[in-house]
CSV table of C-alpha atoms in Angstrom, one decimal:
chain,number,residue,atom,x,y,z
A,1,MET,CA,49.0,-72.1,-10.5
A,2,ALA,CA,46.2,-71.3,-8.1
A,3,ARG,CA,42.5,-72.0,-8.9
A,4,LEU,CA,41.4,-68.4,-9.6
A,5,PRO,CA,44.1,-67.9,-12.2
A,6,VAL,CA,42.9,-71.2,-13.9
A,7,LEU,CA,39.3,-69.8,-13.9
A,8,ASN,CA,40.6,-66.5,-15.3
A,9,LEU,CA,42.6,-68.4,-17.9
A,10,ALA,CA,39.5,-70.4,-18.8
A,11,LEU,CA,37.5,-67.2,-19.4
A,12,ARG,CA,40.2,-65.8,-21.6
A,13,SER,CA,40.4,-69.0,-23.5
A,14,ILE,CA,36.7,-69.0,-24.2
A,15,ALA,CA,36.9,-65.4,-25.2
A,16,ASN,CA,39.7,-66.2,-27.6
A,17,ARG,CA,37.4,-68.7,-29.4
A,18,ARG,CA,34.3,-66.5,-29.0
A,19,ALA,CA,32.6,-67.5,-32.3
A,20,THR,CA,32.6,-71.2,-31.4
A,21,ALA,CA,31.8,-70.4,-27.8
A,22,ILE,CA,28.8,-68.2,-28.7
A,23,LEU,CA,27.4,-70.9,-30.9
A,24,THR,CA,27.8,-73.5,-28.2
A,25,VAL,CA,26.3,-71.2,-25.6
A,26,LEU,CA,23.3,-70.6,-27.9
A,27,THR,CA,22.9,-74.3,-28.5
A,28,VAL,CA,22.8,-75.0,-24.8
A,29,ALA,CA,20.5,-72.0,-24.2
A,30,ILE,CA,18.0,-73.2,-26.8
A,31,SER,CA,18.0,-76.7,-25.4
A,32,VAL,CA,17.5,-75.4,-21.8
A,33,MET,CA,14.8,-73.0,-23.0
A,34,LEU,CA,13.0,-75.8,-24.7
A,35,PHE,CA,13.2,-78.1,-21.7
A,36,LEU,CA,12.1,-75.4,-19.2
A,37,GLY,CA,9.4,-74.2,-21.5
A,38,VAL,CA,8.0,-77.7,-22.0
A,39,GLU,CA,8.1,-78.4,-18.3
A,40,LYS,CA,6.3,-75.2,-17.5
A,41,VAL,CA,3.6,-75.7,-20.1
A,42,ARG,CA,3.3,-79.4,-19.1
A,43,HIS,CA,2.7,-78.5,-15.5
A,44,GLY,CA,0.4,-75.7,-16.4
A,45,ALA,CA,-1.6,-77.9,-18.7
A,46,ARG,CA,-1.9,-80.5,-16.0
A,47,GLU,CA,-3.0,-78.0,-13.3
A,48,SER,CA,-5.4,-76.4,-15.7
A,49,PHE,CA,-6.8,-79.8,-16.6
A,50,GLU,CA,-7.2,-80.8,-13.0
A,51,ASN,CA,-8.8,-77.4,-12.2
A,52,THR,CA,-11.3,-77.4,-15.1
A,53,ILE,CA,-13.9,-77.7,-12.4
A,54,SER,CA,-13.4,-77.0,-8.7
A,55,GLY,CA,-15.5,-76.4,-5.7
A,56,VAL,CA,-17.8,-79.3,-6.7
A,57,ASP,CA,-17.8,-82.2,-4.3
A,58,LEU,CA,-19.7,-84.7,-6.5
A,59,ILE,CA,-20.9,-85.1,-10.1
A,60,VAL,CA,-24.0,-87.3,-10.4
A,61,GLY,CA,-25.3,-88.9,-13.6
A,62,ALA,CA,-26.6,-92.1,-15.0
A,63,ARG,CA,-24.6,-95.2,-14.1
A,64,SER,CA,-21.6,-95.6,-16.5
A,65,SER,CA,-17.8,-95.2,-15.9
A,66,PRO,CA,-16.5,-92.3,-13.8
A,67,VAL,CA,-14.4,-91.1,-16.8
A,68,ASN,CA,-17.4,-91.2,-19.1
A,69,LEU,CA,-19.5,-89.2,-16.7
A,70,LEU,CA,-16.7,-86.7,-16.3
A,71,LEU,CA,-16.2,-86.4,-20.1
A,72,TYR,CA,-19.8,-85.6,-21.0
A,73,SER,CA,-20.8,-83.5,-18.0
A,74,VAL,CA,-17.6,-81.3,-17.6
A,75,PHE,CA,-15.7,-81.6,-20.9
A,76,HIS,CA,-18.9,-82.0,-23.1
A,77,ILE,CA,-17.3,-84.9,-24.9
A,78,GLY,CA,-19.6,-87.8,-25.9
A,79,ASP,CA,-23.1,-88.4,-24.6
A,80,ALA,CA,-24.7,-89.7,-21.5
A,81,THR,CA,-25.7,-93.4,-21.5
A,82,ASN,CA,-29.0,-92.4,-20.0
A,83,ASN,CA,-30.8,-89.5,-18.4
A,84,ILE,CA,-31.8,-89.3,-14.7
A,85,THR,CA,-35.2,-88.4,-13.4
A,86,TRP,CA,-36.2,-85.1,-11.8
A,87,GLU,CA,-37.5,-87.0,-8.8
A,88,SER,CA,-34.0,-88.6,-8.2
A,89,TYR,CA,-32.4,-85.2,-8.5
A,90,GLU,CA,-34.8,-83.7,-6.0
A,91,THR,CA,-34.1,-86.6,-3.6
A,92,VAL,CA,-30.3,-86.0,-3.7
A,93,ALA,CA,-30.7,-82.2,-3.6
A,94,SER,CA,-32.7,-82.5,-0.4
A,95,ALA,CA,-30.3,-85.0,1.3
A,96,SER,CA,-28.7,-84.1,4.5
A,97,GLY,CA,-25.4,-82.2,4.1
A,98,VAL,CA,-26.1,-81.0,0.5
A,99,ALA,CA,-25.5,-77.2,0.3
A,100,TRP,CA,-26.3,-76.7,-3.3
A,101,THR,CA,-26.9,-78.4,-6.6
A,102,VAL,CA,-26.6,-77.3,-10.2
A,103,PRO,CA,-28.6,-79.4,-12.7
A,104,ILE,CA,-27.5,-79.6,-16.4
A,105,SER,CA,-29.3,-80.8,-19.5
A,106,LEU,CA,-27.4,-81.6,-22.7
A,107,GLY,CA,-28.4,-82.7,-26.1
A,108,ASP,CA,-28.7,-79.6,-28.2
A,109,SER,CA,-26.2,-77.4,-30.0
A,110,HIS,CA,-25.7,-74.1,-31.8
A,111,ARG,CA,-23.3,-74.2,-34.8
A,112,GLY,CA,-21.3,-77.0,-33.2
A,113,HIS,CA,-21.3,-75.4,-29.7
A,114,ARG,CA,-22.8,-77.4,-26.9
A,115,VAL,CA,-26.0,-76.0,-25.4
A,116,ILE,CA,-26.2,-76.4,-21.6
A,117,GLY,CA,-29.6,-76.2,-20.0
A,118,SER,CA,-29.1,-75.2,-16.3
A,119,THR,CA,-30.1,-72.6,-13.7
A,120,PRO,CA,-28.6,-69.3,-12.6
A,121,ASP,CA,-26.9,-71.2,-9.8
A,122,LEU,CA,-24.4,-72.4,-12.5
A,123,PHE,CA,-22.8,-68.9,-12.5
A,124,GLU,CA,-22.8,-68.7,-8.8
A,125,HIS,CA,-21.3,-72.1,-7.9
A,126,TYR,CA,-19.2,-73.2,-10.9
A,127,GLN,CA,-15.6,-72.6,-10.2
A,128,TYR,CA,-12.4,-73.3,-12.2
A,129,GLY,CA,-8.7,-72.7,-11.9
A,130,GLY,CA,-8.5,-73.5,-8.2
A,131,GLY,CA,-11.5,-71.5,-7.0
A,132,ARG,CA,-12.0,-68.8,-9.6
A,133,HIS,CA,-15.6,-67.9,-10.2
A,134,LEU,CA,-17.2,-67.2,-13.5
A,135,GLU,CA,-17.2,-63.6,-14.6
A,136,PHE,CA,-19.1,-61.7,-17.3
A,137,ALA,CA,-17.3,-59.8,-20.0
A,138,SER,CA,-20.7,-58.2,-20.8
A,139,GLY,CA,-24.3,-58.7,-19.8
A,140,GLN,CA,-25.6,-60.8,-16.9
A,141,PRO,CA,-27.0,-64.2,-16.1
A,142,PHE,CA,-30.2,-65.2,-17.8
A,143,SER,CA,-33.4,-64.4,-16.0
A,144,ASP,CA,-35.9,-64.7,-18.9
A,145,LEU,CA,-37.1,-68.0,-20.3
A,146,PHE,CA,-35.3,-67.5,-23.6
A,147,GLY,CA,-32.2,-65.7,-22.4
A,148,ALA,CA,-28.9,-67.2,-23.3
A,149,VAL,CA,-25.3,-66.7,-21.9
A,150,ILE,CA,-22.5,-67.6,-24.3
A,151,GLY,CA,-18.9,-68.5,-23.7
A,152,ALA,CA,-16.0,-66.3,-24.7
A,153,ALA,CA,-15.0,-68.6,-27.6
A,154,VAL,CA,-18.6,-68.6,-29.0
A,155,ALA,CA,-18.7,-64.9,-28.9
A,156,ARG,CA,-15.3,-64.6,-30.6
A,157,GLU,CA,-15.9,-67.2,-33.3
A,158,GLN,CA,-19.5,-66.3,-34.1
A,159,GLY,CA,-19.1,-62.6,-33.6
A,160,TYR,CA,-22.0,-62.4,-31.1
A,161,GLN,CA,-22.7,-59.8,-28.5
A,162,THR,CA,-25.5,-59.2,-26.1
A,163,GLY,CA,-28.8,-58.6,-27.8
A,164,ASP,CA,-28.2,-60.9,-30.7
A,165,GLU,CA,-30.6,-63.7,-31.4
A,166,ILE,CA,-29.5,-67.3,-31.8
A,167,ILE,CA,-31.3,-70.5,-32.9
A,168,VAL,CA,-30.7,-73.8,-31.1
A,169,ALA,CA,-30.5,-77.0,-33.1
A,170,HIS,CA,-31.3,-80.6,-32.0
A,171,GLY,CA,-28.2,-82.8,-31.5
A,172,MET,CA,-24.6,-82.0,-32.0
A,173,GLY,CA,-22.9,-80.9,-35.2
A,174,ALA,CA,-21.6,-77.9,-37.0
A,175,VAL,CA,-24.7,-77.8,-39.1
A,176,GLY,CA,-28.1,-78.3,-37.4
A,177,PHE,CA,-30.6,-80.1,-39.6
A,178,ILE,CA,-33.4,-79.9,-37.1
A,179,GLU,CA,-33.5,-76.4,-35.7
A,180,HIS,CA,-35.8,-75.1,-32.9
A,181,ASP,CA,-36.4,-72.0,-34.9
A,182,SER,CA,-39.9,-71.3,-33.4
A,183,ASN,CA,-38.2,-70.3,-30.2
A,184,PRO,CA,-35.1,-68.1,-30.8
A,185,PHE,CA,-32.9,-67.1,-27.8
A,186,THR,CA,-31.5,-63.7,-27.0
A,187,VAL,CA,-27.9,-63.4,-25.9
A,188,VAL,CA,-28.1,-61.6,-22.5
A,189,GLY,CA,-24.5,-62.3,-21.3
A,190,VAL,CA,-21.0,-63.1,-22.5
A,191,LEU,CA,-18.7,-64.9,-20.1
A,192,ALA,CA,-15.1,-63.8,-19.7
A,193,PRO,CA,-12.5,-66.4,-20.9
A,194,THR,CA,-12.1,-69.3,-18.5
A,195,GLY,CA,-10.0,-71.8,-20.5
A,196,THR,CA,-12.7,-74.4,-19.7
A,197,PRO,CA,-15.3,-76.1,-22.0
A,198,LEU,CA,-17.7,-73.3,-20.9
A,199,ASP,CA,-15.9,-71.0,-23.4
A,200,GLN,CA,-17.3,-73.2,-26.2
A,201,SER,CA,-20.8,-73.5,-24.7
A,202,VAL,CA,-24.2,-71.7,-24.9
A,203,MET,CA,-26.0,-71.7,-21.6
A,204,VAL,CA,-29.8,-71.5,-21.4
A,205,THR,CA,-32.4,-72.2,-18.8
A,206,LEU,CA,-33.6,-75.7,-18.0
A,207,GLU,CA,-37.2,-74.5,-18.7
A,208,ALA,CA,-36.2,-73.3,-22.1
A,209,ILE,CA,-34.8,-76.7,-23.0
A,210,GLU,CA,-38.2,-78.2,-22.0
A,211,ALA,CA,-40.1,-75.5,-23.9
A,212,ILE,CA,-38.3,-76.0,-27.3
A,213,HIS,CA,-39.1,-79.7,-27.1
A,214,LEU,CA,-42.8,-79.4,-26.4
A,215,GLY,CA,-43.4,-80.1,-30.1
A,216,GLY,CA,-41.6,-83.4,-29.7
A,217,ALA,CA,-38.1,-84.4,-28.8
A,218,THR,CA,-36.7,-83.4,-32.2
A,219,GLY,CA,-39.4,-80.9,-33.2
A,220,SER,CA,-38.9,-77.4,-34.4
A,221,GLY,CA,-40.1,-76.0,-31.1
A,222,ALA,CA,-43.3,-75.0,-29.4
A,223,THR,CA,-46.1,-73.5,-31.4
A,224,VAL,CA,-47.5,-71.5,-28.5
A,225,SER,CA,-46.4,-68.0,-27.8
A,226,ALA,CA,-43.4,-67.1,-25.6
A,227,ASP,CA,-45.8,-65.4,-23.1
A,228,GLU,CA,-47.9,-68.6,-22.9
A,229,LEU,CA,-44.7,-70.7,-22.4
A,230,ARG,CA,-43.6,-68.4,-19.6
A,231,ALA,CA,-46.9,-69.0,-17.8
A,232,MET,CA,-46.5,-72.8,-18.1
A,233,ASP,CA,-44.9,-75.2,-15.6
A,234,LEU,CA,-41.8,-76.2,-17.5
A,235,THR,CA,-40.1,-78.3,-14.8
A,236,PRO,CA,-38.2,-81.0,-16.7
A,237,ASP,CA,-38.9,-84.6,-16.3
A,238,GLN,CA,-35.3,-85.6,-16.9
A,239,LEU,CA,-31.7,-84.3,-16.6
A,240,THR,CA,-28.4,-85.3,-18.0
A,241,ALA,CA,-26.4,-84.8,-14.7
A,242,PHE,CA,-25.9,-82.4,-11.8
A,243,PHE,CA,-23.2,-81.0,-9.7
A,244,VAL,CA,-23.3,-81.2,-5.9
A,245,GLY,CA,-21.7,-79.0,-3.3
A,246,LEU,CA,-21.7,-80.2,0.3
A,247,ASP,CA,-21.6,-78.4,3.7
A,248,SER,CA,-18.5,-80.4,4.5
A,249,PRO,CA,-16.4,-82.4,2.0
A,250,VAL,CA,-16.0,-85.0,4.6
A,251,ALA,CA,-19.5,-86.2,3.8
A,252,ALA,CA,-18.7,-86.8,0.1
A,253,LEU,CA,-17.8,-90.5,0.5
A,254,ARG,CA,-20.9,-91.2,2.5
A,255,LEU,CA,-23.2,-89.4,0.0
A,256,GLN,CA,-21.4,-91.0,-2.9
A,257,ARG,CA,-22.0,-94.5,-1.5
A,258,ALA,CA,-25.7,-93.6,-0.9
A,259,ILE,CA,-26.1,-92.4,-4.5
A,260,ASN,CA,-24.3,-95.3,-6.0
A,261,THR,CA,-26.6,-97.7,-4.2
A,262,TYR,CA,-29.8,-95.7,-4.8
A,263,PRO,CA,-32.5,-98.3,-5.2
A,264,GLU,CA,-35.0,-96.3,-7.3
A,265,GLU,CA,-32.7,-95.6,-10.2
A,266,PRO,CA,-29.2,-96.6,-11.4
A,267,LEU,CA,-27.2,-93.5,-10.5
A,268,GLN,CA,-23.5,-92.8,-10.2
A,269,ALA,CA,-21.7,-90.2,-8.2
A,270,VAL,CA,-18.0,-89.4,-8.8
A,271,ILE,CA,-15.6,-87.1,-6.9
A,272,PRO,CA,-14.2,-84.8,-9.6
A,273,GLY,CA,-10.6,-84.8,-8.4
A,274,VAL,CA,-10.5,-88.6,-8.5
A,275,ALA,CA,-12.1,-88.9,-11.9
A,276,LEU,CA,-9.8,-86.1,-13.3
A,277,ALA,CA,-6.7,-88.0,-12.0
A,278,GLN,CA,-8.0,-91.2,-13.7
A,279,LEU,CA,-8.5,-89.4,-16.9
A,280,TRP,CA,-5.1,-87.7,-16.8
A,281,SER,CA,-3.5,-91.1,-16.2
A,282,ILE,CA,-4.8,-92.0,-19.7
A,283,VAL,CA,-3.9,-88.9,-21.5
A,284,GLY,CA,-0.7,-88.3,-19.5
A,285,VAL,CA,1.4,-90.6,-21.9
A,286,ALA,CA,1.8,-87.6,-24.3
A,287,GLU,CA,2.9,-85.5,-21.4
A,288,ARG,CA,5.6,-87.9,-20.4
A,289,THR,CA,6.7,-88.4,-24.0
A,290,LEU,CA,7.1,-84.6,-24.4
A,291,ALA,CA,9.2,-84.4,-21.2
A,292,ALA,CA,11.5,-87.2,-22.5
A,293,VAL,CA,11.9,-85.4,-25.9
A,294,ALA,CA,12.8,-82.2,-24.1
A,295,ALA,CA,15.4,-84.1,-21.9
A,296,PHE,CA,17.1,-85.5,-25.0
A,297,VAL,CA,17.3,-82.0,-26.5
A,298,VAL,CA,19.2,-80.9,-23.4
A,299,LEU,CA,21.5,-83.9,-23.8
A,300,THR,CA,22.1,-82.9,-27.4
A,301,GLY,CA,23.2,-79.5,-26.2
A,302,LEU,CA,25.6,-81.0,-23.7
A,303,VAL,CA,27.1,-83.3,-26.4
A,304,SER,CA,27.7,-80.2,-28.5
A,305,ILE,CA,30.0,-78.8,-25.8
A,306,LEU,CA,31.9,-82.1,-25.7
A,307,THR,CA,32.2,-82.0,-29.5
A,308,ALA,CA,33.4,-78.4,-29.5
A,309,ILE,CA,36.1,-79.1,-27.0
A,310,LEU,CA,37.3,-82.3,-28.6
A,311,THR,CA,37.4,-80.7,-32.0
A,312,SER,CA,39.5,-77.9,-30.8
A,313,LEU,CA,41.7,-80.1,-28.6
A,314,ASN,CA,44.1,-81.1,-31.4
A,315,GLU,CA,44.4,-77.4,-32.5
A,316,ARG,CA,45.3,-76.5,-28.9
A,317,ARG,CA,48.1,-79.0,-28.4
A,318,ARG,CA,50.7,-76.2,-28.8
A,319,GLU,CA,48.7,-74.0,-26.4
A,320,MET,CA,48.8,-76.7,-23.8
A,321,ALA,CA,52.5,-77.3,-24.3
A,322,ILE,CA,53.2,-73.6,-23.8
A,323,LEU,CA,51.2,-73.6,-20.6
A,324,ARG,CA,53.2,-76.6,-19.4
A,325,ALA,CA,56.5,-74.9,-20.4
A,326,LEU,CA,55.4,-71.8,-18.3
A,327,GLY,CA,55.0,-74.0,-15.2
A,328,ALA,CA,51.4,-75.4,-15.5
A,329,ARG,CA,51.1,-78.9,-14.3
A,330,PRO,CA,49.1,-81.6,-16.0
A,331,GLY,CA,46.4,-81.1,-13.3
A,332,HIS,CA,46.1,-77.4,-14.2
A,333,VAL,CA,45.5,-78.3,-17.9
A,334,PHE,CA,42.9,-80.9,-16.7
A,335,VAL,CA,41.1,-78.3,-14.6
A,336,LEU,CA,41.3,-75.7,-17.3
A,337,LEU,CA,39.3,-77.8,-19.8
A,338,VAL,CA,36.8,-79.0,-17.3
A,339,ALA,CA,36.3,-75.3,-16.2
A,340,GLU,CA,35.8,-74.2,-19.9
A,341,ALA,CA,33.1,-76.9,-20.4
A,342,ALA,CA,31.3,-75.9,-17.1
A,343,LEU,CA,31.5,-72.1,-17.9
A,344,VAL,CA,30.0,-72.5,-21.4
A,345,ALA,CA,27.2,-74.7,-20.0
A,346,LEU,CA,26.5,-72.3,-17.2
A,347,ALA,CA,26.3,-69.3,-19.5
A,348,GLY,CA,24.0,-71.3,-21.9
A,349,ALA,CA,21.8,-72.5,-19.0
A,350,VAL,CA,21.4,-69.1,-17.5
A,351,LEU,CA,20.7,-67.5,-20.8
A,352,GLY,CA,18.1,-70.2,-21.6
A,353,ALA,CA,16.3,-69.8,-18.3
A,354,ILE,CA,16.1,-66.0,-18.7
A,355,ALA,CA,14.8,-66.4,-22.3
A,356,THR,CA,12.3,-69.0,-21.1
A,357,TYR,CA,10.7,-66.8,-18.5
A,358,GLY,CA,10.7,-63.8,-20.8
A,359,ALA,CA,8.8,-65.8,-23.4
A,360,LEU,CA,6.4,-67.3,-20.9
A,361,ASN,CA,5.6,-63.9,-19.3
A,362,ALA,CA,4.9,-62.6,-22.8
A,363,LEU,CA,2.8,-65.6,-23.9
A,364,ALA,CA,1.0,-66.3,-20.6
A,365,PRO,CA,-2.1,-64.2,-21.4
A,366,LEU,CA,-2.4,-65.8,-24.9
A,367,LEU,CA,-2.0,-69.3,-23.5
A,368,GLU,CA,-4.7,-68.7,-20.9
A,369,ALA,CA,-7.2,-67.0,-23.3
A,370,ARG,CA,-6.8,-69.4,-26.2
A,371,PHE,CA,-5.9,-72.7,-24.7
A,372,GLY,CA,-6.9,-72.3,-21.0
A,373,ILE,CA,-3.4,-73.1,-19.8
A,374,LEU,CA,-2.7,-71.3,-16.5
A,375,LEU,CA,1.1,-71.1,-16.1
A,376,PRO,CA,2.1,-71.5,-12.5
A,377,GLY,CA,5.0,-69.3,-11.2
A,378,LEU,CA,6.2,-67.0,-13.9
A,379,ALA,CA,9.5,-66.3,-12.0
A,380,PRO,CA,12.5,-68.5,-11.7
A,381,GLY,CA,12.5,-70.8,-8.6
A,382,LEU,CA,14.5,-73.5,-7.0
A,383,TYR,CA,13.6,-76.0,-9.8
A,384,ASP,CA,15.2,-73.7,-12.4
A,385,LEU,CA,18.3,-73.3,-10.3
A,386,THR,CA,18.5,-77.0,-10.0
A,387,ILE,CA,18.3,-77.4,-13.8
A,388,VAL,CA,21.0,-74.8,-14.3
A,389,GLY,CA,23.2,-76.6,-11.8
A,390,ALA,CA,22.5,-80.0,-13.3
A,391,VAL,CA,23.3,-78.8,-16.8
A,392,THR,CA,26.6,-77.2,-15.5
A,393,GLY,CA,27.5,-80.3,-13.6
A,394,ALA,CA,26.8,-82.6,-16.5
A,395,ALA,CA,28.9,-80.4,-18.8
A,396,ALA,CA,31.7,-80.6,-16.3
A,397,LEU,CA,31.5,-84.4,-16.3
A,398,LEU,CA,31.5,-84.5,-20.1
A,399,GLY,CA,34.5,-82.2,-20.0
A,400,LEU,CA,36.5,-84.9,-18.1
A,401,PHE,CA,37.1,-86.9,-21.2
A,402,PRO,CA,38.9,-84.2,-23.3
A,403,ALA,CA,40.6,-83.0,-20.1
A,404,TRP,CA,41.9,-86.6,-19.5
A,405,ARG,CA,43.2,-86.7,-23.1
A,406,ALA,CA,45.0,-83.4,-22.6
A,407,TYR,CA,46.3,-84.5,-19.2
A,408,ARG,CA,48.0,-87.5,-20.8
A,409,ASN,CA,49.8,-85.4,-23.5
A,410,SER,CA,53.4,-84.7,-22.6
A,411,LEU,CA,55.2,-81.4,-22.9
A,412,ALA,CA,57.1,-82.5,-26.0
A,413,ASP,CA,53.8,-83.5,-27.7
A,414,GLY,CA,52.8,-79.9,-28.3
A,415,MET,CA,56.3,-78.7,-29.2
A,416,THR,CA,56.8,-81.2,-32.0
A,417,ILE,CA,53.8,-80.3,-34.0
A,418,LYS,CA,54.7,-79.7,-37.6
A,419,LEU,CA,52.9,-76.8,-39.1
């Protein structure tokens, strides 16, 4: 019996038990779909996390840990240990090799959304997702003292649009007990979704942050008119942190060392990529756990193939005996069962891969808009072919056991079954 007739016989044998075969194929397909889906989302989440901010060579703030500086300046989690002076900022901004700087001032909020005091340079230099610039869904960057730009999630959750007025509150919290209601802001721009913490933020000018605190750090705002405030010098005395872009990234280590040893004030400069990798090493435990769970799901699918073949093996003793009587050798029976296991697994793995990419292509826009997860490569690649091949090979290996049992059965074994 040649190999191709054995393969043809395996296909016919599977078709003859189509109900069991379909259920087994679906089990393998679901397990492969879950595994590939988890892997894609896992890699996408990691890349999106690492690309929360890009194009920035250094982040500078008060001396603390690199992870803490990254958390409060980029992810808006926690608070700075201290502020830094405007003089120190100007010294770094005027240093040789510095192309641009973007100062930020934190400490206020609006209905639980972090308020970021900055300059229009934020919209020009802040990049995410591997070099993507901020875009406006409507409106434009602020140019007036009390203009505000809101993130996409703020606009969606609060129902804001350009022209609406908002009140900034002192401190963080869903409810502001001390509101700077003497100086309302007007929404002049709404950012397109970025999948970064900026989606949840309200951005205003640095001078406006200074103006609303003229009545005291926790006061309700300045009592002078808006026109009088616009005529005042509102250069801040302190900042929370600032982003630095260099003419050449090669100078990053030199400038970082100079900032970290700055004699006038305890400052700290971190390279975003390095700090993001450190932070991911902490939160990456969940990622590895998820991958392990997905791998066990695939193993469960493979075991289902073994179970299906073993369960049917006793019922097929007469079938095997007839094959032997027609001239099939024990080796042919052995290959037949291994081929059946491999074919079922191949069909399930291919179906699972197709379903995975169909689902990912359908859900990709939602994942990006809602969770900021940019899925890389929405078409099957070498990795997916490797997974399909590995699942097929593993099923063939598992099929060796029932094949070996059938191989050992004699011709008389199947002919003496009492029905």
